[in-house]
Short mmCIF file of C-alpha atoms in Angstrom, two decimals:
data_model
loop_
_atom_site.label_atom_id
_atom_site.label_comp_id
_atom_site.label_asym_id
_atom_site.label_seq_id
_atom_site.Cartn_x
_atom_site.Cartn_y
_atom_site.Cartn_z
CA UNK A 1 -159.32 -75.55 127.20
CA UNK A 2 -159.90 -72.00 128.51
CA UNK A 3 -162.91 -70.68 126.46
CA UNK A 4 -161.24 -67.17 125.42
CA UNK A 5 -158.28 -69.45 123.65
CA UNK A 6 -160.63 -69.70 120.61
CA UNK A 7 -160.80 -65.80 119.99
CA UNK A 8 -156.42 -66.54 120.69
CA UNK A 9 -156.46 -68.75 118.29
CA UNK A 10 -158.09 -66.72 115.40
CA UNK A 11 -156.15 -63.75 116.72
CA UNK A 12 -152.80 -65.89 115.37
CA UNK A 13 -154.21 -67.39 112.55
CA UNK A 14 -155.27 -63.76 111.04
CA UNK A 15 -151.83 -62.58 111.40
CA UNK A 16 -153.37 -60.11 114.04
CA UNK A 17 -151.83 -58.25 117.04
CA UNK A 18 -154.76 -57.66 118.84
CA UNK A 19 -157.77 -58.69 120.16
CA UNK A 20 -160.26 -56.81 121.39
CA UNK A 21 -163.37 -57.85 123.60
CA UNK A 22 -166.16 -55.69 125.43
CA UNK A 23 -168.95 -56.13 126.98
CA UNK A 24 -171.99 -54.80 124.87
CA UNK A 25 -169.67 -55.29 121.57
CA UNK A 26 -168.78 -58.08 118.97
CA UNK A 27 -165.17 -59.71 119.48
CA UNK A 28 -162.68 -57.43 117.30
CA UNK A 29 -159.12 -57.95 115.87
CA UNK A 30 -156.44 -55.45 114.65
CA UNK A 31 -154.22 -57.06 111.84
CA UNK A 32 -151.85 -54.89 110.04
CA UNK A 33 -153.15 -51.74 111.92
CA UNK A 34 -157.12 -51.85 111.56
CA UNK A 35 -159.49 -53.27 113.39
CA UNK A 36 -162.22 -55.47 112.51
CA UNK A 37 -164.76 -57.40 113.92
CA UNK A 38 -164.38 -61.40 114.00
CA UNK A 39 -167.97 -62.67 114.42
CA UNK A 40 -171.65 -61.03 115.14
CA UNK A 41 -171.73 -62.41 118.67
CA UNK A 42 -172.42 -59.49 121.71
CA UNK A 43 -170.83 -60.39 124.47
CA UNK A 44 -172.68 -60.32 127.43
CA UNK A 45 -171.66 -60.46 130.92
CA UNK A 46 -171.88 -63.46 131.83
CA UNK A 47 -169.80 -64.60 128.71
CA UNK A 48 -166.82 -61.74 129.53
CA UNK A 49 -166.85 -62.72 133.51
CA UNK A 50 -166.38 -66.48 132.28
CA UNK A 51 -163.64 -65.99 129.51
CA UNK A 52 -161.58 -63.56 131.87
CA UNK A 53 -161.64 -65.24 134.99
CA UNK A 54 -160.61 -68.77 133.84
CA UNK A 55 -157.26 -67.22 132.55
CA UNK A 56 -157.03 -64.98 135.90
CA UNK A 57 -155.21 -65.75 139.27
CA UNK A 58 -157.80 -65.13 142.21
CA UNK A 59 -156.23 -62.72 143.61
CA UNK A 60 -155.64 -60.67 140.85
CA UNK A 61 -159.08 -60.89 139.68
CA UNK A 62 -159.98 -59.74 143.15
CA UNK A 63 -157.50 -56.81 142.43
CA UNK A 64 -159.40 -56.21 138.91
CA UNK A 65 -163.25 -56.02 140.74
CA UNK A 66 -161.81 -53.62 143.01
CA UNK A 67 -159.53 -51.58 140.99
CA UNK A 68 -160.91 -51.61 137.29
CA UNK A 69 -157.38 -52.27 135.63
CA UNK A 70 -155.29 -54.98 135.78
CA UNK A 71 -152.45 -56.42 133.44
CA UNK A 72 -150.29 -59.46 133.07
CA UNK A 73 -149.02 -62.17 130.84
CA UNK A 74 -151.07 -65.26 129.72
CA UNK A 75 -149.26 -68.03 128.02
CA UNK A 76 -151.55 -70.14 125.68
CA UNK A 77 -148.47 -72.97 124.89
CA UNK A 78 -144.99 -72.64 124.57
CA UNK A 79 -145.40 -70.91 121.46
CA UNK A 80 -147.86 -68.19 122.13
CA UNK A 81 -147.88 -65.58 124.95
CA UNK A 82 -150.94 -62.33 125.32
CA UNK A 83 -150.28 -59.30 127.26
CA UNK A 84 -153.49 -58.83 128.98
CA UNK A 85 -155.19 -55.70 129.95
CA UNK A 86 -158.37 -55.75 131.92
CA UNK A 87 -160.55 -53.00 132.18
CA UNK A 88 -163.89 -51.89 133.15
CA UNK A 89 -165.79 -49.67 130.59
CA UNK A 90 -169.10 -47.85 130.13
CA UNK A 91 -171.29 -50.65 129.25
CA UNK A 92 -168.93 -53.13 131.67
CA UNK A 93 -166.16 -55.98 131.39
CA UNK A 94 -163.71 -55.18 128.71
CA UNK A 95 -160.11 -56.40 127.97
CA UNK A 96 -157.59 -56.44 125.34
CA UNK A 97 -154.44 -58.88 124.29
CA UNK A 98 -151.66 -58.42 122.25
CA UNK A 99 -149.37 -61.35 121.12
CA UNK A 100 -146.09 -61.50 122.39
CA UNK A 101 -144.14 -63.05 119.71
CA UNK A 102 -141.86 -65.97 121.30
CA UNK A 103 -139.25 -65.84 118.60
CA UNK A 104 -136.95 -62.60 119.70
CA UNK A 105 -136.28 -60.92 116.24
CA UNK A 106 -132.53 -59.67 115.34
CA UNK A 107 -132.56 -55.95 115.35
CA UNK A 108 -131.93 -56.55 111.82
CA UNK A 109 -134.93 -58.16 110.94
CA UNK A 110 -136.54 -55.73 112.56
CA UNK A 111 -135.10 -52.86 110.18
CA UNK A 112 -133.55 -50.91 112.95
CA UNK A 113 -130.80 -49.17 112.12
CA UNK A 114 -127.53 -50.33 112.58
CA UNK A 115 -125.64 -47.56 115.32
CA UNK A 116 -128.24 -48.90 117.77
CA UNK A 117 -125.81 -51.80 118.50
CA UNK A 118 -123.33 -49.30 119.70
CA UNK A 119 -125.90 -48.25 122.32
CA UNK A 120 -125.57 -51.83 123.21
CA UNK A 121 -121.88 -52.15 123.46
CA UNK A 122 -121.50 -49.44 125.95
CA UNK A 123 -120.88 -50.22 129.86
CA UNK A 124 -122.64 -47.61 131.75
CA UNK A 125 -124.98 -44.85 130.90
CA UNK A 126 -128.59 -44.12 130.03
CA UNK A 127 -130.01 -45.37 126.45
CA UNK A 128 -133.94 -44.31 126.11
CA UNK A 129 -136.32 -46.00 123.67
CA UNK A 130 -139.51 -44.19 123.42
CA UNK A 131 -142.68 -43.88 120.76
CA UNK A 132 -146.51 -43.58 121.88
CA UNK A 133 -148.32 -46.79 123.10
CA UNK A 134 -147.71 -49.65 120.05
CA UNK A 135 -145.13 -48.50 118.48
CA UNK A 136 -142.61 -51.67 119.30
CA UNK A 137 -140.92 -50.26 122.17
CA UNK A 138 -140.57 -53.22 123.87
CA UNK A 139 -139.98 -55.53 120.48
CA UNK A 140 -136.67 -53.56 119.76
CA UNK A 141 -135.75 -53.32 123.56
CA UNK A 142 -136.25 -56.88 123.25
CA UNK A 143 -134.16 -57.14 120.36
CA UNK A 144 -130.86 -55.05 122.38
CA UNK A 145 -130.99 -57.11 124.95
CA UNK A 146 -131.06 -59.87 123.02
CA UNK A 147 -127.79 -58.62 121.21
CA UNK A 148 -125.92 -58.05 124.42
CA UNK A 149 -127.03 -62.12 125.82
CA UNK A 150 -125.72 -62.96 122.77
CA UNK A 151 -122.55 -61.60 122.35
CA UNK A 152 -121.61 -60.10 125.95
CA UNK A 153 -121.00 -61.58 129.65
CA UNK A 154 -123.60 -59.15 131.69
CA UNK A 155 -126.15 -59.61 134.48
CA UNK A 156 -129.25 -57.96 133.12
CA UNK A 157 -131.98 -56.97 135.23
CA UNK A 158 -135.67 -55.99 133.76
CA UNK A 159 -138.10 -54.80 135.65
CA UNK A 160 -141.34 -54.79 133.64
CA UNK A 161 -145.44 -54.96 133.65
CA UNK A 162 -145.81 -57.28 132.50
CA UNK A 163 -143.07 -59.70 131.62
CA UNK A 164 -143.40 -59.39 127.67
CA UNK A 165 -140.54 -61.59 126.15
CA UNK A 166 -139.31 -64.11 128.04
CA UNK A 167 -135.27 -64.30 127.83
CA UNK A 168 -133.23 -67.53 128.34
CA UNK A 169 -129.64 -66.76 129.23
CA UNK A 170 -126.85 -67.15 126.31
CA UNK A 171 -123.32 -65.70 127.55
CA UNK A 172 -125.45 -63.38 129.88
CA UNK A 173 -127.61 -63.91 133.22
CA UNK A 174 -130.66 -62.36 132.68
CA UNK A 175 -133.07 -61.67 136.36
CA UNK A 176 -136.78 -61.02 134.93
CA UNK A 177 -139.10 -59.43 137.32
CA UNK A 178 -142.37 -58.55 137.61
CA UNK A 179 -144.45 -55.54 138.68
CA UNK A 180 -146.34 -56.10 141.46
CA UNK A 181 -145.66 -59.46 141.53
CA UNK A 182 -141.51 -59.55 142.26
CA UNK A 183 -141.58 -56.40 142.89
CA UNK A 184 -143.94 -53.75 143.65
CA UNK A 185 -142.71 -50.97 141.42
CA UNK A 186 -140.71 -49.87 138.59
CA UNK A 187 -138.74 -47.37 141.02
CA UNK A 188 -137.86 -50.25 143.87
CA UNK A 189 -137.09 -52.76 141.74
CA UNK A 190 -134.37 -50.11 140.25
CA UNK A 191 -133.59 -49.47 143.79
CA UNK A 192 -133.09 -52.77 144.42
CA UNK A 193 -130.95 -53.47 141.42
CA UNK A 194 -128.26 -50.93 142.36
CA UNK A 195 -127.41 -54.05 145.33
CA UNK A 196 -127.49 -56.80 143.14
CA UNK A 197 -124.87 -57.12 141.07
CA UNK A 198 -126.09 -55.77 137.96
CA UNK A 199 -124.23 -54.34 134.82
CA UNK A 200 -127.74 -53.57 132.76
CA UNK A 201 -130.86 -52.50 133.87
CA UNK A 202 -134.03 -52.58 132.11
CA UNK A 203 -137.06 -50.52 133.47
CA UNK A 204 -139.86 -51.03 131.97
CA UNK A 205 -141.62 -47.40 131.83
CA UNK A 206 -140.11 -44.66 133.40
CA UNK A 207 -143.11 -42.43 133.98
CA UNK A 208 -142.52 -40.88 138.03
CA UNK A 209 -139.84 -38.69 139.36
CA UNK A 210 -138.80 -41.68 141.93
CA UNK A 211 -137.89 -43.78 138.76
CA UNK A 212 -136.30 -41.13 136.41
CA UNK A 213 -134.37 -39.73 139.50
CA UNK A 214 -133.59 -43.53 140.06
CA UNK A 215 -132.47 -44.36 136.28
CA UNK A 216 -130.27 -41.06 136.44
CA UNK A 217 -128.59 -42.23 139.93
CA UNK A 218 -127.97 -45.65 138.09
CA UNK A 219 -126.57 -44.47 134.84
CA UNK A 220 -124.00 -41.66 136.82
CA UNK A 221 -122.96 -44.30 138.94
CA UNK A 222 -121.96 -47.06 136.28
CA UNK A 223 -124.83 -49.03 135.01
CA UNK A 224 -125.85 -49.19 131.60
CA UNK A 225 -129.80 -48.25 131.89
CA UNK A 226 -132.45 -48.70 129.12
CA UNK A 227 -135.37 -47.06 129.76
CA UNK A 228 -139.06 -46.25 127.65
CA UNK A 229 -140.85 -43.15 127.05
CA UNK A 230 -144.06 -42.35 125.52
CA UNK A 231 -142.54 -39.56 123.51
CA UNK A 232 -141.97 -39.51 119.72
CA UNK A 233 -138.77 -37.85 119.11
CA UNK A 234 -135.69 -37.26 121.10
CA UNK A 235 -136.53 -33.54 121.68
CA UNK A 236 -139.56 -34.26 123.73
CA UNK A 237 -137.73 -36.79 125.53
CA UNK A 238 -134.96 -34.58 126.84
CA UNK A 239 -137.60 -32.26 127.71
CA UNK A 240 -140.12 -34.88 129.01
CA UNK A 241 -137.14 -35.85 131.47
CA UNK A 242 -136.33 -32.33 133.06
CA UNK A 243 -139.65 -31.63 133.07
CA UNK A 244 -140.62 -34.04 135.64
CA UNK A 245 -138.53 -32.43 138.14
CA UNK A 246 -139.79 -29.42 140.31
CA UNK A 247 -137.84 -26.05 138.77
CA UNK A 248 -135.71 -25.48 141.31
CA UNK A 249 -133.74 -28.84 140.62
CA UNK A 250 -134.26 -28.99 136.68
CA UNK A 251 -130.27 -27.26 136.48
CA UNK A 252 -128.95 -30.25 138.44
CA UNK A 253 -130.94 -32.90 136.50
CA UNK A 254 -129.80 -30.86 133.00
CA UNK A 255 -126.35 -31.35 134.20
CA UNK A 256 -126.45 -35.31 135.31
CA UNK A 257 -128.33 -35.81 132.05
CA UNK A 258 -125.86 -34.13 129.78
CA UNK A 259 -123.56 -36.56 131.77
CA UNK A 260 -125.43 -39.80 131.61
CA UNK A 261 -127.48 -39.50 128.23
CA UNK A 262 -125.48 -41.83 125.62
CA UNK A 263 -128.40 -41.85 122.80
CA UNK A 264 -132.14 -41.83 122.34
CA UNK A 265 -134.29 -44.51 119.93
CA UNK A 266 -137.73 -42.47 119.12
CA UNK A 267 -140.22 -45.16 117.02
CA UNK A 268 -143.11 -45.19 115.27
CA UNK A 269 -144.36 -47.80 113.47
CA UNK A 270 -146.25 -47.10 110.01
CA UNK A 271 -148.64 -49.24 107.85
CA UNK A 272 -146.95 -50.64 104.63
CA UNK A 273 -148.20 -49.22 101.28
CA UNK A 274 -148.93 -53.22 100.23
CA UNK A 275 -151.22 -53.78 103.41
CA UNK A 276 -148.86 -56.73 104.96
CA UNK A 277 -148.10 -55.12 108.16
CA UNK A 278 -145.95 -52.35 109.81
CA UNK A 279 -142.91 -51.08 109.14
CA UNK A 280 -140.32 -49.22 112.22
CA UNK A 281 -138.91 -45.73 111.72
CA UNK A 282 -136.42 -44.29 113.59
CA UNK A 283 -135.17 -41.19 114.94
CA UNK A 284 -132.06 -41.74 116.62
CA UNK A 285 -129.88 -39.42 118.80
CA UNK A 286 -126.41 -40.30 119.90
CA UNK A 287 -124.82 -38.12 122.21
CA UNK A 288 -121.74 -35.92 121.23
CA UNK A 289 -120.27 -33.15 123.67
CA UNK A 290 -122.55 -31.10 121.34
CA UNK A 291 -125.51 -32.68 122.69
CA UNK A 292 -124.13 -32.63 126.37
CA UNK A 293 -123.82 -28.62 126.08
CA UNK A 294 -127.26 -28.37 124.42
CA UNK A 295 -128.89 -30.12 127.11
CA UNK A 296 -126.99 -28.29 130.13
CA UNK A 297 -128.04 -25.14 128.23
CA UNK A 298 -131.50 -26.22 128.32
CA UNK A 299 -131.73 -24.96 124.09
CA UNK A 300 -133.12 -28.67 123.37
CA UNK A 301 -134.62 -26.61 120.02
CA UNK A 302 -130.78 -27.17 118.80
CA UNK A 303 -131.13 -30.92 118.81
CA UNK A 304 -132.94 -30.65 115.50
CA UNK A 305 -129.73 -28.97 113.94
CA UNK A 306 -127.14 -31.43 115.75
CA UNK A 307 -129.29 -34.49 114.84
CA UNK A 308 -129.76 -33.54 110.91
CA UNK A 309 -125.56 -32.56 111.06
CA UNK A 310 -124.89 -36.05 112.67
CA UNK A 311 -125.29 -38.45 109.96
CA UNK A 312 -122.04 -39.47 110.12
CA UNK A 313 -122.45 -40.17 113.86
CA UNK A 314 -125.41 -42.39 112.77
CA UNK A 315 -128.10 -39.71 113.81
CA UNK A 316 -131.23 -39.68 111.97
CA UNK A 317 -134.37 -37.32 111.71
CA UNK A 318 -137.69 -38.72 111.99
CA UNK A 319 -138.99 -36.93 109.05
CA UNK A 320 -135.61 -37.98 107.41
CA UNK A 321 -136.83 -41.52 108.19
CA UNK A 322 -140.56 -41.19 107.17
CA UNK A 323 -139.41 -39.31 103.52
CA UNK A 324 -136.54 -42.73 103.15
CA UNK A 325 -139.65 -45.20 103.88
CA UNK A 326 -142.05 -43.03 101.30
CA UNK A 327 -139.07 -42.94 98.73
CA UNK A 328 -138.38 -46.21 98.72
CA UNK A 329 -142.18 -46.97 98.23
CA UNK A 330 -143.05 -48.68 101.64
CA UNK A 331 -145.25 -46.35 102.93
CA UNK A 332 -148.44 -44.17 100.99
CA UNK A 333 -148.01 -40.69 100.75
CA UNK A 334 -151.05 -40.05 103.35
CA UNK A 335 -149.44 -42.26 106.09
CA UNK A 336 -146.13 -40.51 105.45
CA UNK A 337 -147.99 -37.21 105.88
CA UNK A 338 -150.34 -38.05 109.12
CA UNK A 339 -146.59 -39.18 110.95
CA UNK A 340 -145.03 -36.64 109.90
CA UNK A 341 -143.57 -34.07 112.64
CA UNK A 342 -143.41 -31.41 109.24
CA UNK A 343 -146.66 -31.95 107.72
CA UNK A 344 -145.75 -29.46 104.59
CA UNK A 345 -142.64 -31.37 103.51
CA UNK A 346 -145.36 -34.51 102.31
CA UNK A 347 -148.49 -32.39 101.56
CA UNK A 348 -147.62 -31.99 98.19
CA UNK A 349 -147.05 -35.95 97.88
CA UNK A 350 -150.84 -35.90 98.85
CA UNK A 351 -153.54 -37.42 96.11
CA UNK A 352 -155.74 -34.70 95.43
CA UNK A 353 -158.87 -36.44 96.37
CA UNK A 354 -156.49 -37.06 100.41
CA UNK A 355 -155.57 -33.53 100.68
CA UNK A 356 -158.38 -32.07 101.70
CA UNK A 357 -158.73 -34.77 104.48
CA UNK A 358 -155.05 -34.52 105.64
CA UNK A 359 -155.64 -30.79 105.90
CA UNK A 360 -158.80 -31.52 108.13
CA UNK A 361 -156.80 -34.01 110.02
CA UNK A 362 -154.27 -32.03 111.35
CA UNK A 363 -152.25 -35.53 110.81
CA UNK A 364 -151.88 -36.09 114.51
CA UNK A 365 -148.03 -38.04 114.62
CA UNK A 366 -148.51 -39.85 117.95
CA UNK A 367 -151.85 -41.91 116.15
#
């Protein structure tokens, strides 16, 4: 047994969804948001070059000496997968692992609401899920596409990096690749997709221009495209989109947008009030010829008024979201306030003894 599987092991049995381990620094676990240290040991060198090469192909540990980053997918047994980042640091070798939970949940259980399903439902178009890094992007992606193999007759493509939760087909075929190892990036393995017979594509991060422009193509020309963002509400995202193109193009890309945008998931995940984990919140954007004429416009500063107007429609404000979660008692006023987009509308929800610290804080939303 692979030596690092021990610090796996106590990563599942604390309830954790991350571990932690650096060179010059005890091992460390977040559970339910915080992270702690699991022993007193320092890892030295010798102990971090043993424990991350034995669960490293050689050539991608070549690729990680060279390079300083590298990330894949480790699976333990057939019940426990790690998304593995290696890295090089300061005082050397350092990587980190999340758990990839095997069991897909049900966008129920996951508390997501309900109109995301009618993203799902839809044959062509582009759907964007987006939040900052750890906010569960790719559990409620997983979640959608799980719906769809479920209760639809699609070929789904992913393209992802790593391969996070591992689909077996239902009524749908589902093609999982890899970056670099199927395929060398997000933007040609979208390429490639457009030639192989696929109803829904799934790209893993859309962060160049090749890939958006890509994604766009796909969407105007009849796929159904989900695609991630590390934005935090569905303003930013239109903008975050346009923005990537040079100005002289952004009209054009305004007007296939408008076109191809059916609805944007923005997440963030916050600590529950009774310490046992995270909770999702939502804001959600579906698109309306409203929406269409807002973002040809370019006055994406109107979304806030169309999404707060759209309830019926199934829209929903983040700070909507956040104020439902602290009503409802599942959240503490000071996590409420730090990711909150309106940081007055919870200040005065604030313990007296917090305020002054929230006010310090600036409550940054994306933490």
């Amino acid at each position: 047994m692979p030596i690092i599987e021990q610090y796996f092991h106590q990563l599942i049995d604390m309830g954790g969804s991350d571990l932690h381990l650096s060179q010059g620094q005890p091992p460390k676990v977040r559970a339910h948001g915080s992270i702690k240290p699991i022993s007193e040991e320092i890892l030295d060198e010798a102990v971090m070059t043993t424990m991350l090469r034995e669960i490293c192909e050689a050539k991608a540990w070549e690729k990680y000496l060279e390079k300083g980053d590298l990330d894949f997918a480790y699976e333990m047994d057939e019940n426990s997968r790690f998304r593995c980042n290696y890295l090089k640091q300061q005082h050397g070798l350092a990587a980190v692992f999340r758990i990839i939970p095997t069991k897909i949940a049900s966008l129920e259980q996951l508390g997501i609401p309900s109109v995301v399903k009618e993203f799902c439902n839809i044959r062509s178009g582009l759907v964007l899920v987006t939040g900052p890094t750890g906010s569960g992007k790719s559990t409620t992606l997983a979640a959608m596409i799980d719906y769809i193999n479920t209760n639809f007759t699609r070929h789904i493509i992913t393209v992802e990096e790593p391969i996070e939760f591992v689909h077996r087909n239902k009524k749908s075929i589902i093609t999982q690749r890899e970056v670099p190892i199927q395929t060398s990036s997000f933007a040609d393995g979208l390429r490639a997709a457009l030639r192989e017979d696929a109803d829904i594509v799934l790209v893993g991060e859309m962060r160049d221009l090749d890939t958006i422009s890509l994604a766009l193509t796909a969407a105007e020309t009849g796929l159904l495209v989900f695609g991630t963002l590390h934005t935090n509400n569905a303003r930013k995202t239109v903008d975050r989109i346009i923005d990537v193109f040079p100005s002289d193009q952004q009209s054009q890309v305004r007007t296939m947008l408008a076109a191809s945008l059916k609805g944007v998931v923005a997440q963030l995940l916050m600590k529950k009030s009774d310490g046992k984990g995270r909770a999702a919140v939502n804001e959600i954007l579906v698109s309306t010829p409203a929406v269409g004429a807002i973002i040809r416009e370019g006055a994406t500063q109107k979304l806030y008024d169309v999404i707060i107007g759209g309830k019926a429609q199934g829209m929903q404000f983040m700070d909507e979201a956040i104020w439902q979660k602290l009503r409802d008692g599942y959240v503490t006023p000071m996590e409420a306030y730090m990711k909150a987009i309106d940081k007055n509308r919870f200040k005065a929800f604030l313990p007296p003894e917090d305020a002054g610290v929230g006010l310090a804080s600036g409550g940054d939303a994306t933490k």
